[in-house]
Tab-separated table of C-alpha atoms in Angstrom:
chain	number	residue	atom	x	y	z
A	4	UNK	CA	-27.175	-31.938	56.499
A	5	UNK	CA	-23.389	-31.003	56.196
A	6	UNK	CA	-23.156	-33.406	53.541
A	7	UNK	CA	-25.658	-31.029	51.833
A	8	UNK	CA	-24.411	-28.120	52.487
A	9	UNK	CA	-20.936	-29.524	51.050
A	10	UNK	CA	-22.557	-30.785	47.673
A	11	UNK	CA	-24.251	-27.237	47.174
A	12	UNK	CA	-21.367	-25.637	47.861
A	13	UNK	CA	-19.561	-27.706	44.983
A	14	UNK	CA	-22.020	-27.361	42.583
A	15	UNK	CA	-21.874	-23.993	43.198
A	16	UNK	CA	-18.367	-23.384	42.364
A	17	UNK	CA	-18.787	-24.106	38.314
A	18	UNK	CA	-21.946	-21.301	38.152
A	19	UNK	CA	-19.111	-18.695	39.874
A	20	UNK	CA	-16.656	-19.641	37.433
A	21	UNK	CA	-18.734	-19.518	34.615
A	22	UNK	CA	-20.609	-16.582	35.932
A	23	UNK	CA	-17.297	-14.291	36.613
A	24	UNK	CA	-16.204	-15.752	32.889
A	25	UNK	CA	-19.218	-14.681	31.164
A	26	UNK	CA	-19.263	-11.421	33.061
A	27	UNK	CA	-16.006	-10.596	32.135
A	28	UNK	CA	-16.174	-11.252	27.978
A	29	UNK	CA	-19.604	-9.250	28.140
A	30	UNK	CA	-17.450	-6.517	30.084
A	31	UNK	CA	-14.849	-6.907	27.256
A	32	UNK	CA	-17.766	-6.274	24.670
A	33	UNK	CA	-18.750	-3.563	25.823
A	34	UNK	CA	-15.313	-1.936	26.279
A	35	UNK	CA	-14.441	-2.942	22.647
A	36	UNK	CA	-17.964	-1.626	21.588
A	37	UNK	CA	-17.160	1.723	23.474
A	38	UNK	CA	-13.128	1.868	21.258
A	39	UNK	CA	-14.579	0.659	17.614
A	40	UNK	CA	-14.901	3.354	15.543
A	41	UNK	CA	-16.170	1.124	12.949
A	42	UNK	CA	-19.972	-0.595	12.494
A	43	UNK	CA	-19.233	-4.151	11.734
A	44	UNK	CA	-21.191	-7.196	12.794
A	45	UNK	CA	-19.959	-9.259	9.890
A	46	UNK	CA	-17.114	-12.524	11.849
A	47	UNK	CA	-13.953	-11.895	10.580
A	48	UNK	CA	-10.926	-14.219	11.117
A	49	UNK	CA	-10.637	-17.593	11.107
A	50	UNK	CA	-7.979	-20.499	11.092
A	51	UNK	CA	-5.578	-20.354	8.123
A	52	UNK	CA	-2.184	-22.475	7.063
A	53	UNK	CA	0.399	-19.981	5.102
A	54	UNK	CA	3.987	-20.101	4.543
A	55	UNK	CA	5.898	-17.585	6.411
A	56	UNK	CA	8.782	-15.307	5.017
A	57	UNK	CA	11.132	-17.670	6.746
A	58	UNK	CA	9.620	-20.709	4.527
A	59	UNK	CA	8.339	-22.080	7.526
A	60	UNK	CA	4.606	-23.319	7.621
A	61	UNK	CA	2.454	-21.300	10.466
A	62	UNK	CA	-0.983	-21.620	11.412
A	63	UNK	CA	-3.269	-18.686	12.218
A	64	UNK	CA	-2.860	-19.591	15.918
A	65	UNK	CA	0.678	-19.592	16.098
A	66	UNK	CA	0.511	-15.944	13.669
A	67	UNK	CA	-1.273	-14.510	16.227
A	68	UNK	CA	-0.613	-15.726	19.785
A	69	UNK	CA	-0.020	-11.646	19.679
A	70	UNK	CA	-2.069	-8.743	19.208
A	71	UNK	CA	-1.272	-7.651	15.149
A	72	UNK	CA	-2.245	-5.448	12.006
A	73	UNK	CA	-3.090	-7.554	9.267
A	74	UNK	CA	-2.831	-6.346	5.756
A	75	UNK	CA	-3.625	-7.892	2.731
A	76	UNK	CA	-1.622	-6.644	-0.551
A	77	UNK	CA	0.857	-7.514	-3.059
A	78	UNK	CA	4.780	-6.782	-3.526
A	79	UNK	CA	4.430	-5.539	-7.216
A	80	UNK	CA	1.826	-3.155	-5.665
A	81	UNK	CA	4.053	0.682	-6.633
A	82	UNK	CA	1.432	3.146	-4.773
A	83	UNK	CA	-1.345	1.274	-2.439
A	84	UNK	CA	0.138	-1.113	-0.396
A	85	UNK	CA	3.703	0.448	0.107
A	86	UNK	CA	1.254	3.529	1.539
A	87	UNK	CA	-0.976	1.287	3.708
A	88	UNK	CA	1.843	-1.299	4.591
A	89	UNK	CA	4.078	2.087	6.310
A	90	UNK	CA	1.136	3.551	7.585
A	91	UNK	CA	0.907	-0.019	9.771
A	92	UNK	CA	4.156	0.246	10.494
A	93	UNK	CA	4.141	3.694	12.013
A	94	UNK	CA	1.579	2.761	14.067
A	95	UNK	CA	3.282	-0.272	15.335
A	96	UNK	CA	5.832	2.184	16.053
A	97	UNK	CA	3.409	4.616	17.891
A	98	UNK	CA	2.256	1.668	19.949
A	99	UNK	CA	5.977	0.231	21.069
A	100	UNK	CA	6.666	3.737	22.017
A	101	UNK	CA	3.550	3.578	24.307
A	102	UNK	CA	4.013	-0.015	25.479
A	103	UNK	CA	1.921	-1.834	23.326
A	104	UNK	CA	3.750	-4.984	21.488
A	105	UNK	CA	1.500	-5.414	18.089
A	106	UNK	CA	2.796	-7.105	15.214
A	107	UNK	CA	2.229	-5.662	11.313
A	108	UNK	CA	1.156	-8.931	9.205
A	109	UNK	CA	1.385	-8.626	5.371
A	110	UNK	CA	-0.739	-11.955	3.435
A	111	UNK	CA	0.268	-11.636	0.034
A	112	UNK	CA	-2.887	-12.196	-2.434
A	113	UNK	CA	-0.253	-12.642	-5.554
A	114	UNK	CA	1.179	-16.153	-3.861
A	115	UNK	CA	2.666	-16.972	-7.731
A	116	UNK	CA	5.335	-14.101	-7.770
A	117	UNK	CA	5.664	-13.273	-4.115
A	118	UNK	CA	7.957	-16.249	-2.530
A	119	UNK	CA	9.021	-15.855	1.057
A	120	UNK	CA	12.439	-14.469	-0.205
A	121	UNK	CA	10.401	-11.302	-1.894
A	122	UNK	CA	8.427	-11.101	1.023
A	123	UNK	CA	10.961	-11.243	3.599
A	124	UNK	CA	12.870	-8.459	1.398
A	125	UNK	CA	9.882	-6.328	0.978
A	126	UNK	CA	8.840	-6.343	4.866
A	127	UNK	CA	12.252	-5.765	5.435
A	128	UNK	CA	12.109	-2.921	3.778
A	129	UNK	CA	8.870	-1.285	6.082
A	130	UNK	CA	9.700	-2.598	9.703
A	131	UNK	CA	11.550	-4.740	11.118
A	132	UNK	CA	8.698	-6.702	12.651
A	133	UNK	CA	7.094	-7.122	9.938
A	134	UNK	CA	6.029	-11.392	9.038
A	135	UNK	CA	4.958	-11.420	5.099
A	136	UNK	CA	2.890	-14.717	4.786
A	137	UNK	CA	2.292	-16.222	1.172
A	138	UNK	CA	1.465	-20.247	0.232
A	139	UNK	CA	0.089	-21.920	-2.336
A	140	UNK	CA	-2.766	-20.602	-4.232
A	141	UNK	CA	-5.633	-22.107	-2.372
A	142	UNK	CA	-3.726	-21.262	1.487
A	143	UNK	CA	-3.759	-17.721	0.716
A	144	UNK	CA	-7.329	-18.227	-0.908
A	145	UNK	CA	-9.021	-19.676	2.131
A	146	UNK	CA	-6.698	-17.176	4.461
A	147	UNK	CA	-8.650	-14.260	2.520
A	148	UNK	CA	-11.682	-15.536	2.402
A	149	UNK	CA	-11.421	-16.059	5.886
A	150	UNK	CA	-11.169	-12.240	6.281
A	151	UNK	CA	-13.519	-11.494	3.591
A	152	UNK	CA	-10.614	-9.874	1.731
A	153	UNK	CA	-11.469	-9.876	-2.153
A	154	UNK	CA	-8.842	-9.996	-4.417
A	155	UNK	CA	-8.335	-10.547	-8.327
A	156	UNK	CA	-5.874	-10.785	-10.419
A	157	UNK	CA	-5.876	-8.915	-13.687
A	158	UNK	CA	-4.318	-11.610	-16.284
A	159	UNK	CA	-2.489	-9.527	-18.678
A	160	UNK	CA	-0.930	-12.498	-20.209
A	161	UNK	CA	2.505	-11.997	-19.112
A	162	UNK	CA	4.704	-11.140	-15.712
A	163	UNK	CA	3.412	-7.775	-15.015
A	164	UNK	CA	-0.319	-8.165	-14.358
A	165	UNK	CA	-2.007	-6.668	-11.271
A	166	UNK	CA	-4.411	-7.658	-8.251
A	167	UNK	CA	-7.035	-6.028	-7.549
A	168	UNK	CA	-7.834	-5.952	-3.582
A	169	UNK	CA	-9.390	-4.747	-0.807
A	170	UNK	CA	-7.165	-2.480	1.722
A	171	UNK	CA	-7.991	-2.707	4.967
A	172	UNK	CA	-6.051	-3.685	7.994
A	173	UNK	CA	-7.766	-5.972	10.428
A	174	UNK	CA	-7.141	-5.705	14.450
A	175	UNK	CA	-6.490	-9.205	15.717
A	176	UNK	CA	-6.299	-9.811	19.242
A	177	UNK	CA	-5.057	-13.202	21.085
A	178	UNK	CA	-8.238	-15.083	22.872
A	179	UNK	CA	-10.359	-12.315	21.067
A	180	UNK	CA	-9.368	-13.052	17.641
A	181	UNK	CA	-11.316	-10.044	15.230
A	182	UNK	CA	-11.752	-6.506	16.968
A	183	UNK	CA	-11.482	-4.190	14.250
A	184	UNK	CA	-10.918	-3.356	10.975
A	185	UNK	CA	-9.015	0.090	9.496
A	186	UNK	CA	-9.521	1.935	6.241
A	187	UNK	CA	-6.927	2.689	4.022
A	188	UNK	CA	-6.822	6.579	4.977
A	189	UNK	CA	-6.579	6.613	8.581
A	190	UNK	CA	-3.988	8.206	10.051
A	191	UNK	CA	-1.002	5.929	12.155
A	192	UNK	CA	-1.742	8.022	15.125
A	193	UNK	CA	-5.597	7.458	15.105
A	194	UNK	CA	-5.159	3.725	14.261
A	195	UNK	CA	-2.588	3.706	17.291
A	196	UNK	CA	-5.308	5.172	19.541
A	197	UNK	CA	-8.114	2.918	18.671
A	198	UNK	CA	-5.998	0.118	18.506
A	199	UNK	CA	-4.206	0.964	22.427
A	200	UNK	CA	-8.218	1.207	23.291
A	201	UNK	CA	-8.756	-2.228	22.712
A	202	UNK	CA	-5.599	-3.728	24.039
A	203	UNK	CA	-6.235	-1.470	27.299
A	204	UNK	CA	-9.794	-3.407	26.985
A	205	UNK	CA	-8.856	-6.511	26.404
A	206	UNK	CA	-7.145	-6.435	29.658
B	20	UNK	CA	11.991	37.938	-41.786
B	21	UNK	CA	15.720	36.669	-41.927
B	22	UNK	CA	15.825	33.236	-43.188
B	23	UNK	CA	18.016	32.356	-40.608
B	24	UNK	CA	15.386	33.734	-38.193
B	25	UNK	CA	12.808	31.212	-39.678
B	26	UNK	CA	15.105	28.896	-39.327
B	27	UNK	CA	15.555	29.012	-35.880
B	28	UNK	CA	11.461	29.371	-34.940
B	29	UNK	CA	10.807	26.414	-37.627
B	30	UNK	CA	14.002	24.588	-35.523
B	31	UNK	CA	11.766	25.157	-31.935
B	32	UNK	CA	8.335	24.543	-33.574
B	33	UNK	CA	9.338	20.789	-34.842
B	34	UNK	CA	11.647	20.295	-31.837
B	35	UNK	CA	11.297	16.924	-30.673
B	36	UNK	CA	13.542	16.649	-27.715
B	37	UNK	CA	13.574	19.230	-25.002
B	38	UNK	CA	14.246	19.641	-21.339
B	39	UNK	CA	11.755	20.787	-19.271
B	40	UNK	CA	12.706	24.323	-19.559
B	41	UNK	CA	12.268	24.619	-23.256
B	42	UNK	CA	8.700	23.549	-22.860
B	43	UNK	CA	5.216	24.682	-21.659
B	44	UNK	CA	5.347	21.941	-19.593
B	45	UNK	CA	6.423	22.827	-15.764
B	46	UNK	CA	7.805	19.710	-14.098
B	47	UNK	CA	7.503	19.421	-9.900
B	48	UNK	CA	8.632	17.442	-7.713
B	49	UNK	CA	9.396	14.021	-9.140
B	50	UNK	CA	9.705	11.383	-7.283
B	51	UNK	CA	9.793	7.279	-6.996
B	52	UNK	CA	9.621	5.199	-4.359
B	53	UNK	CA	12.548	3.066	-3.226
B	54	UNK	CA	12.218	-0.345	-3.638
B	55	UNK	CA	13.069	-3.859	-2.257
B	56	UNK	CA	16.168	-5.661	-3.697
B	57	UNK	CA	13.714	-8.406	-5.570
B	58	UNK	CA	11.340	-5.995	-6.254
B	59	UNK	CA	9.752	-6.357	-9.923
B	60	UNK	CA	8.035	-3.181	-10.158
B	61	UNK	CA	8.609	0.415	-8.516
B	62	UNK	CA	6.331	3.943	-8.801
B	63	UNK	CA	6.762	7.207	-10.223
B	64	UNK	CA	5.161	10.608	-9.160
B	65	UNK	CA	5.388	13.960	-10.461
B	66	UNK	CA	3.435	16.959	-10.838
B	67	UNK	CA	2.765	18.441	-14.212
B	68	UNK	CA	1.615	22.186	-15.021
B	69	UNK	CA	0.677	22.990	-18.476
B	70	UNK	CA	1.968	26.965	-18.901
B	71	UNK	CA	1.304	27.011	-22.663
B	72	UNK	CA	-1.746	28.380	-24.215
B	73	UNK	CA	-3.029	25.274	-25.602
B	74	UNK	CA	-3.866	22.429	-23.851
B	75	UNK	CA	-1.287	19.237	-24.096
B	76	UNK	CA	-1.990	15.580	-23.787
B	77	UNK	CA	0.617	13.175	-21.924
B	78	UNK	CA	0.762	10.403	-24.223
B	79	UNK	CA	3.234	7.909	-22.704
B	80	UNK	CA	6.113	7.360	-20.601
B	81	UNK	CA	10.057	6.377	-21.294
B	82	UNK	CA	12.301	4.413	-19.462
B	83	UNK	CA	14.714	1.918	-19.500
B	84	UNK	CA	12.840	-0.946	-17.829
B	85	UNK	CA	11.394	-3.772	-19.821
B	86	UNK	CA	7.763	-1.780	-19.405
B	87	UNK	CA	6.245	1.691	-18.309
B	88	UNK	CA	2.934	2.268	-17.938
B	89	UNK	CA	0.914	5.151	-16.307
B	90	UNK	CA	-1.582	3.654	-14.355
B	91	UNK	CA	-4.251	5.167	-12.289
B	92	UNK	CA	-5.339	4.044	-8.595
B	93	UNK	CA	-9.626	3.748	-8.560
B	94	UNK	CA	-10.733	3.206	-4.493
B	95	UNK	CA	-14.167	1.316	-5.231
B	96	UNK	CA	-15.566	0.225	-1.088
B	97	UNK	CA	-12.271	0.160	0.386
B	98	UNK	CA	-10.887	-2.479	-2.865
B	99	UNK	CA	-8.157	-0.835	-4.966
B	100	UNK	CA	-7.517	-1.778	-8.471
B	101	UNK	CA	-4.922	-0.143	-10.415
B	102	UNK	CA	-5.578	0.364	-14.481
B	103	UNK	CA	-3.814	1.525	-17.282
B	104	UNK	CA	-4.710	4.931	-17.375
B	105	UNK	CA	-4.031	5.833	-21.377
B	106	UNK	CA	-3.154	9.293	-22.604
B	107	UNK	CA	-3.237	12.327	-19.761
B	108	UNK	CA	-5.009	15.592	-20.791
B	109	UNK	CA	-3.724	18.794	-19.387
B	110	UNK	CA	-5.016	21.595	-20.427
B	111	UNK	CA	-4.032	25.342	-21.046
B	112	UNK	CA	-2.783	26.183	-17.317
B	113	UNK	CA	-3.594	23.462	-15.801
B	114	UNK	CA	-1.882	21.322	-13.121
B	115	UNK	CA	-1.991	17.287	-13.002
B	116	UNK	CA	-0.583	15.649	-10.010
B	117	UNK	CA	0.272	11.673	-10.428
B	118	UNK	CA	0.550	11.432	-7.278
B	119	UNK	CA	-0.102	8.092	-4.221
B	120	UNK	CA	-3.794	6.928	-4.762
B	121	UNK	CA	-4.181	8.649	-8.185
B	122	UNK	CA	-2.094	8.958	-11.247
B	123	UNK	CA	1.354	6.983	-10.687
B	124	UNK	CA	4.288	5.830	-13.526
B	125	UNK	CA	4.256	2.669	-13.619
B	126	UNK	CA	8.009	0.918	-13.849
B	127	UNK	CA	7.502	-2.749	-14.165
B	128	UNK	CA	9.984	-5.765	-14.856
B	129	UNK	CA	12.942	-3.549	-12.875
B	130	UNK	CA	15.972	-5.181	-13.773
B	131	UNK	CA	17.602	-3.516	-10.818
B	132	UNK	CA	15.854	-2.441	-7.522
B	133	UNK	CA	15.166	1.568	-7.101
B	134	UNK	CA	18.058	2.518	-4.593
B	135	UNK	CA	17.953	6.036	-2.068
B	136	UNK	CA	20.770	8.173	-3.460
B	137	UNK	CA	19.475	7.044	-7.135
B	138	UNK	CA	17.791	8.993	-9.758
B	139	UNK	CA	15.420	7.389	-12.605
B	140	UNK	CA	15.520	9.168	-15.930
B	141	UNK	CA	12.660	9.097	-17.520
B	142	UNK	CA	11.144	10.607	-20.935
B	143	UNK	CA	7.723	11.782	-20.651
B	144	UNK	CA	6.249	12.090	-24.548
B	145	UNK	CA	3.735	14.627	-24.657
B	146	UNK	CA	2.050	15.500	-27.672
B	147	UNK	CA	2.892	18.886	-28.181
B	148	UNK	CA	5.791	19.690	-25.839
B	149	UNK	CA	7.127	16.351	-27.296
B	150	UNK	CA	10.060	14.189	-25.318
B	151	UNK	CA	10.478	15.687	-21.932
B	152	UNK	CA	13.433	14.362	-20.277
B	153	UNK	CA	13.357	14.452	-16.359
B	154	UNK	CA	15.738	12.847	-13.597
B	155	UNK	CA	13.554	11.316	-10.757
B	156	UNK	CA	14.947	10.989	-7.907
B	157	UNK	CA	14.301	7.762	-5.257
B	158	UNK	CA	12.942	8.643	-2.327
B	159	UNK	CA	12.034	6.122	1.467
B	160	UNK	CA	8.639	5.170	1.473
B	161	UNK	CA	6.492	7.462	3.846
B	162	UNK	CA	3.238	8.419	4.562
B	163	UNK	CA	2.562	11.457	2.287
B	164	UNK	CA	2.029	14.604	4.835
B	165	UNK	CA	-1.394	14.973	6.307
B	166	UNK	CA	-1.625	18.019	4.659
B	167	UNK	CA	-1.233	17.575	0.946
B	168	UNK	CA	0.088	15.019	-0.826
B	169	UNK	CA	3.013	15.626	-3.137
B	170	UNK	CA	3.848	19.106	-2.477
B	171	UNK	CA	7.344	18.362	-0.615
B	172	UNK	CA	5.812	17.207	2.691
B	173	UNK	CA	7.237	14.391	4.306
B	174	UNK	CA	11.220	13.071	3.427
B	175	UNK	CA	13.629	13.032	1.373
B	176	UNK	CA	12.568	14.717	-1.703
B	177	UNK	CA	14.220	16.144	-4.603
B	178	UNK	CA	13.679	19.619	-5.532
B	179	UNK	CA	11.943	20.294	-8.508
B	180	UNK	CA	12.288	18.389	-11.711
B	181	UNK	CA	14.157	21.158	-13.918
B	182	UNK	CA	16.885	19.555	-15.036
């Protein structure tokens, strides 16, 4: 009979773990669900190999065993991504000021002219925190992909050609990976807000 | 009428160098962005009034970088691509802005980075006002003001383009 009551007891212990577990990432759902001011369902993220500004190889996990802003863009960019790239920084700085450690991320999607020496210069340049991430050609293409960031270069035929890309900064969270994704024109205070939401949800 | 006096009107009619003043052409606020030491290319803004009675076209852009371009910024679902943007129309009174997400001057191959305390010279060719020289001074990348964009918000900006 004790011997009974001993093995149920046991088996008992995994359901409670995995019970309180699921419990709490469906509570974290629906406290993202209640910051997101976006409507995505579409899985964002996934495991990438780049080259850091340092010349160091990193993987995705080691990028972002902390919460960060990630940015896709290019260094011979004059008017988009020196725009979006501050407007991550200042709300990096709106969240350090608040508490919240985040990290600005810039991939580059123009891996042929931006080394880790131009990147390190150019994210310099915006904050001090700041990791520019480049690679070979196919790294930053599966990194991009991963985040269903489309980019294109415009061959001109010589050193001055452009990329086309898409502009938005993506949320990433450590054990959450993907939260949410920002447009191009909002503000560093709102992204600061909606991005402290989710940090204050993810516990 | 004095030749002398038709002199000097036929001198200002096929003038083909001016400063801003001489012209119909109102230059405000010019403006380029500072850039990183290995940068390769750097952007120009400005804002351009046409006070003449006939409208103008903005036909290309001087400066003393291996190429200058004026490009224009299209936002197609949250992708930006940047294109050549060709001549510039302004016509009789009107106002065009190059200014972040729109019109910008396009500096590419910079031999040297853009440095704060630094101006840019730069010769904008229009077709009736003609050369248009202007000093553009380089400014720290901000956010533009959240009110409007280009009209002195935000830091470190020259004032006015009348040189």
């Amino acid at each position: 009979m004790r011997v009974t009551a001993i093995m149920i007891g046991l088996a008992a212990i995994p359901a409670v773990v995995l019970g309180g577990w699921y419990a709490t990432r469906a509570g974290n759902q629906t406290a993202f669900a209640a910051c997101s001011t976006s409507a995505t369902g579409a899985a964002i993220g996934g495991p990438f190999t780049l080259v850091s500004e340092t010349g160091a190889t990193v993987t995705d996990a080691e990028v972002l065993a902390q919460p960060s802003l990630v940015y896709f863009g290019f260094t011979f960019c004059p008017d988009v991504c020196p725009v979006d790239t501050v407007r991550n920084a200042e709300a990096v700085d709106l969240l350090a000021a608040q508490g919240y450690d985040v990290q600005p991320v810039f991939i580059t999607v123009d891996p042929e002219r931006d080394t880790s020496d131009a990147l390190a210069e150019y994210t310099d340049l915006i904050h001090p925190r700041m990791l520019g991430l480049t690679g070979t050609v196919d790294q930053v293409r599966a990194a991009a992909q991963a985040y269903k960031a489309y980019f294109n270069k415009q061959d001109t035929g010589d050193e001055y050609y452009l990329v086309d890309h898409t502009t938005f900064t993506y949320l990433m969270l450590p054990g959450h990976g993907f939260v949410e994704f920002f447009r191009r024109d909002v503000p560093a205070e709102t992204l600061a807000e909606t991005a402290a939401c989710f940090l204050d949800a993810a516990g | 009428m004095k030749p002398t006096l038709l002199a000097a009107i036929a001198a200002t009619l096929f003038a083909t160098s001016a400063s801003a003043e001489d012209t119909a052409i109102q230059v405000e606020n010019p403006y380029v962005f500072e850039t990183a030491r290995m940068a390769k290319a750097g952007g120009g803004f400005v804002t351009l009034t046409n006070t003449g009675d006939g409208p103008d076209t903005l036909l290309e852009v001087r400066a003393d970088v291996p190429k200058v371009e004026i490009h224009r910024t299209l936002m197609q679902d949250g992708r930006a691509m940047m294109r050549p943007a060709g001549a510039i129309e302004i016509g009789a009174g009107e106002t065009v802005s190059l200014e972040p997400g729109g019109l910008h001057i396009m500096f590419m191959g910079l031999p040297d980075p853009f440095e704060l305390g630094e101006t840019v010279p730069v010769t904008l060719v229009f077709e009736h006002a003609g050369e248009v020289e202007i000093d553009m001074p380089v400014v720290k990348r901000v956010v533009q003001g959240h009110d409007t964009m280009g009209h002195g918000a935000g830091h470190g900006h020259g004032n006015g383009g009348n040189n």
